[in-house]
XYZ file of C-alpha atoms in Angstrom:
158
model
C 63.563 61.847 -67.193
C 64.261 63.889 -70.147
C 67.420 63.033 -72.680
C 69.159 65.396 -74.249
C 71.614 66.092 -76.612
C 73.746 69.589 -77.440
C 76.235 71.215 -79.090
C 79.754 72.247 -78.041
C 81.804 73.979 -80.633
C 79.745 71.857 -83.339
C 79.944 68.922 -82.476
C 77.028 66.986 -81.557
C 76.446 65.144 -77.852
C 74.524 63.484 -75.511
C 72.274 62.113 -74.471
C 72.420 62.951 -71.328
C 69.772 63.409 -68.323
C 68.504 66.673 -66.959
C 70.735 66.076 -63.654
C 73.991 65.854 -65.928
C 72.589 68.693 -68.316
C 72.460 70.851 -64.482
C 75.825 69.648 -63.947
C 77.667 70.897 -66.809
C 75.369 74.517 -66.523
C 77.106 74.375 -63.140
C 80.697 73.657 -63.922
C 80.254 75.908 -67.298
C 80.789 73.735 -69.658
C 77.517 74.781 -70.814
C 75.795 78.121 -70.652
C 72.681 79.870 -72.249
C 73.859 79.636 -76.024
C 74.229 76.183 -75.943
C 72.454 74.574 -78.140
C 70.067 71.579 -76.720
C 67.498 69.586 -78.805
C 65.210 66.338 -77.304
C 63.203 64.059 -78.726
C 59.764 66.050 -79.192
C 61.272 69.205 -80.462
C 61.565 70.620 -84.173
C 65.413 72.098 -84.070
C 68.036 72.719 -82.679
C 68.117 76.300 -80.115
C 70.067 77.552 -77.276
C 69.410 76.777 -74.095
C 68.027 80.056 -73.067
C 65.452 79.791 -74.948
C 64.113 76.953 -73.638
C 61.346 76.764 -71.451
C 62.423 74.188 -69.443
C 66.337 75.280 -68.770
C 65.550 78.991 -68.190
C 64.760 79.346 -64.685
C 67.653 76.758 -64.111
C 69.620 79.383 -65.429
C 69.181 81.437 -63.402
C 68.382 79.525 -60.174
C 72.690 78.345 -61.343
C 73.618 81.539 -61.981
C 71.655 83.707 -59.674
C 71.457 86.182 -62.303
C 68.923 86.481 -64.866
C 70.682 85.493 -68.278
C 70.372 88.830 -70.552
C 67.199 89.124 -72.447
C 66.147 85.573 -70.815
C 64.022 85.266 -68.171
C 62.931 87.247 -64.947
C 64.488 90.960 -65.108
C 65.565 92.083 -61.542
C 63.046 94.498 -60.704
C 63.445 97.357 -57.280
C 61.826 96.206 -54.092
C 58.808 98.690 -52.760
C 59.681 98.682 -49.366
C 63.475 99.877 -50.524
C 62.708 102.112 -51.824
C 60.067 103.563 -50.081
C 62.686 103.227 -46.742
C 64.832 105.837 -48.823
C 62.720 108.391 -49.380
C 61.159 108.376 -45.887
C 64.569 108.198 -44.728
C 65.380 111.025 -46.500
C 62.556 113.090 -45.962
C 62.808 111.814 -41.873
C 66.255 113.959 -41.819
C 65.268 116.474 -43.868
C 62.146 117.248 -41.042
C 64.817 117.053 -38.647
C 66.736 120.132 -39.879
C 63.837 121.985 -40.758
C 61.460 120.778 -37.573
C 63.183 118.629 -35.389
C 60.332 115.581 -35.858
C 62.280 113.684 -38.194
C 60.495 110.554 -36.077
C 57.214 110.436 -38.076
C 58.333 109.430 -41.126
C 62.662 107.527 -39.917
C 59.776 105.226 -37.830
C 58.668 104.421 -41.259
C 62.001 104.154 -42.684
C 63.309 101.906 -40.494
C 60.354 99.698 -40.718
C 59.912 99.717 -44.645
C 63.900 98.981 -44.938
C 63.813 96.133 -42.487
C 61.080 94.697 -44.761
C 62.845 94.827 -47.598
C 65.995 93.245 -46.396
C 63.419 90.710 -45.823
C 62.151 90.051 -48.176
C 65.228 90.439 -50.811
C 65.932 87.607 -48.739
C 63.863 85.152 -50.098
C 63.177 86.452 -53.668
C 65.916 85.785 -55.927
C 64.825 88.847 -58.452
C 65.361 91.830 -56.491
C 67.400 94.629 -55.876
C 67.411 97.593 -54.038
C 69.205 96.834 -50.891
C 71.453 100.148 -50.477
C 68.392 101.988 -50.940
C 66.690 99.486 -48.355
C 70.112 100.354 -45.878
C 70.881 104.142 -46.929
C 66.513 104.582 -45.397
C 67.178 102.529 -42.122
C 70.364 104.830 -41.532
C 69.259 108.165 -42.012
C 65.382 106.719 -40.124
C 67.720 105.322 -37.280
C 69.564 108.526 -36.980
C 66.318 111.342 -36.986
C 64.941 108.575 -34.421
C 67.508 108.967 -32.109
C 68.187 112.695 -33.259
C 64.749 113.269 -32.782
C 64.284 111.517 -28.930
C 67.700 113.060 -27.693
C 66.830 116.673 -28.891
C 63.429 116.162 -26.824
C 65.367 114.917 -23.576
C 68.018 117.976 -24.423
C 64.500 120.044 -24.282
C 62.353 118.250 -21.383
C 65.951 118.680 -19.222
C 65.814 122.244 -20.353
C 62.089 123.194 -19.663
C 62.909 121.047 -16.147
C 65.766 123.614 -15.270
C 63.653 126.630 -16.201
C 60.516 125.608 -13.785
C 60.148 126.776 -9.858
């Protein structure tokens, strides 16, 4: 276990262990710009620039520190869900076949939401939900139209 020293308002504090550092991060007593040092380091540096603490910052606060750590990526399935959902509505309005891209919109939307629950740094929830809504709407409308057409055909037959 490392023992750390840190500065607050120019005053040096420590030594403290890893757990105490995590607790201070979680409480907001220290943050990514707090200068830290431990034996073996050549110089003091901001906590956010130390490899041992970059991931701690993002896991404690749930968002990346600007300029440090991973950058959120938009989930590919969320984008696919949105595009397929919008295309399914266009197809529904033009050729009554919204189900063709409505089904992939729903599948991609559910996959995106599932992945985003498991992966911290992904965004696109709104896109996935929009894709799900438009996908389900186009599937429902296509099925409803098929039933209406089927009933009309049955009434026409002798």
